[in-house]
Amino acid sequence: MELTTVWFSLIAVLWIGYFCLEGFDFGVGMLLPVLSRSETERRVVINTIGPVWDGNEVWVLVAGGATFAAFPEWYATLFSGFYLPLLLILVALIVRGLAFEYRAKRDDDTWRARWDKAIVIGSLVPAVLWGVAFANIVRGVPIDADKEYVGTTLTLLNPYALLGGVTTLLLFLTHGALFLALKTDGEIRHRARSLGLLLGLAAAVAAVVFLTWTQAITGDLTSSALFVAAALALLGGLFAAWRAREGWAFLGTFAAIALAVAGLFVALFPDVMPTTLEGGLSLTTTNAAATSYTLTIMTWVAVLFTPIVLMYQGWTYWVFRKRIAVHHIPTPQLAAEPTR
């Protein structure tokens, strides 16, 4: 297998990891005012992701860095053409991170309410815009013969891409609700499971329409099989939620997101950014790649350090694996903040 194909596959794995892990973070953030009825319950909800949310964001940083190093032409065209949506995502992630850290710095309801809104918005914006961005990457955008994006921001807001945004939004909401059902106990657990079922049905409809449209645009038997498997995993997760098997339910949405993202990358390959222009030049794993020497060095670095990162993150999830309930939350103090 060529190193360009290896690195395309590794970047796909990084995005799968990001969407599966950060996806439930986004869902929890958006559901904060929906599933909590008091400050104590809000602290329960936030503390479910307190030890892991910043670690989950590392996946997107590594994915961006790997794209820059392995496929510099892809990185340059993507970040210039998608500048505004990517900037909005970055700002939203920064605001959300600040909200997690600062909401408990003052014992004031208004102060906390404002930061709670920042958590919701900081989770909502990326949840939608990542779907819009990836839908456009798979569908193709106007790229000329010089590998330059020649469209506008409005070009990215086409019906297919907007459906992609709605799909990721609903999937992440479902994923987050079932994560809360898995990680909490008491009233929040029951509310989250019930809401996860409703959201999951809406997500299933949106996902089926979006993935069918994707298959009609570009795809083969492999991507089709992955999309079908994703739909079955989501339905299986919802069935498990209905049976109050939260662990299996969360695993179902996790697998559904992983299989769907994998299918998108399979449908995209060997392109990394197809053009919609006649006479334009699609970016591929060949013409957008770095030199063989660069890819070789990157491969050795990945082989050495990837297992360490995976073991550390796995250890973090194991340490903070227990459920959280209202009675676990101590009396509010000025210095209190999400469990780290």
C-alpha angles and dihedrals in degrees: 000000000000118000090239089060091045092054094044087055093047092051088050089053091050092053091046089053092047096050094043094049104030089039093073089044089058091046093051091048093051092046095049096103093036101055101033125076101181142022090263091054091047089055090051091053094047094045091058088072098025096102097043114030096088092045090052090056090060089075093066092046091053091045091053092046092047091050091050092051101037101035108021093167090054091048093049095049094042097049094044096046096040095038099127099046091044090049090051090050091050093049091047092052091049092049091047091051091050090049093055091051101040107036092086097042092093129040094227127118095213091050092051093044091056093050090047088057088051089054091052095047093041089056098040098053097055092040090061102033096050088058091048092049097048093044089056092047091054096041094045134242134225106283119166130216090274091060091251124140107239101180131092134239089267088058088067093055096076122140095258093051093046089052087052089055092050090048095053090044093055094041092052092046090052092044091050094047092052091045089055090048088053097044103040138057134208125024096346090057093054094044092049094050093049093047091045090059093052094044091045093058091052090045091051092055093047093045094050092051093045096046092045089052089048091052090051091052099043132344147100139215093287095053090043090054091049092050092050090048090050091053092049091048091052093049090047090052092051091049089052090050090052088054089049092246096139096174093056091041092056090045088054095056090042091054092043093056092044094050094044093051090045089052091052092053092046090050089049097049131137086020119069094187117006122204126233093200124100105237090019124124122242116217112238137181086264107045095037097047131108122239122294090246091056092048091049093054091046090051093056091047090050092049091053102043107028095075090051092053093046093049092049094049091045089052090052092055091047094052093050096039099117126100121260124218137176093264090060092063114093124219109292114267131182092246095048117121138156114305110265 
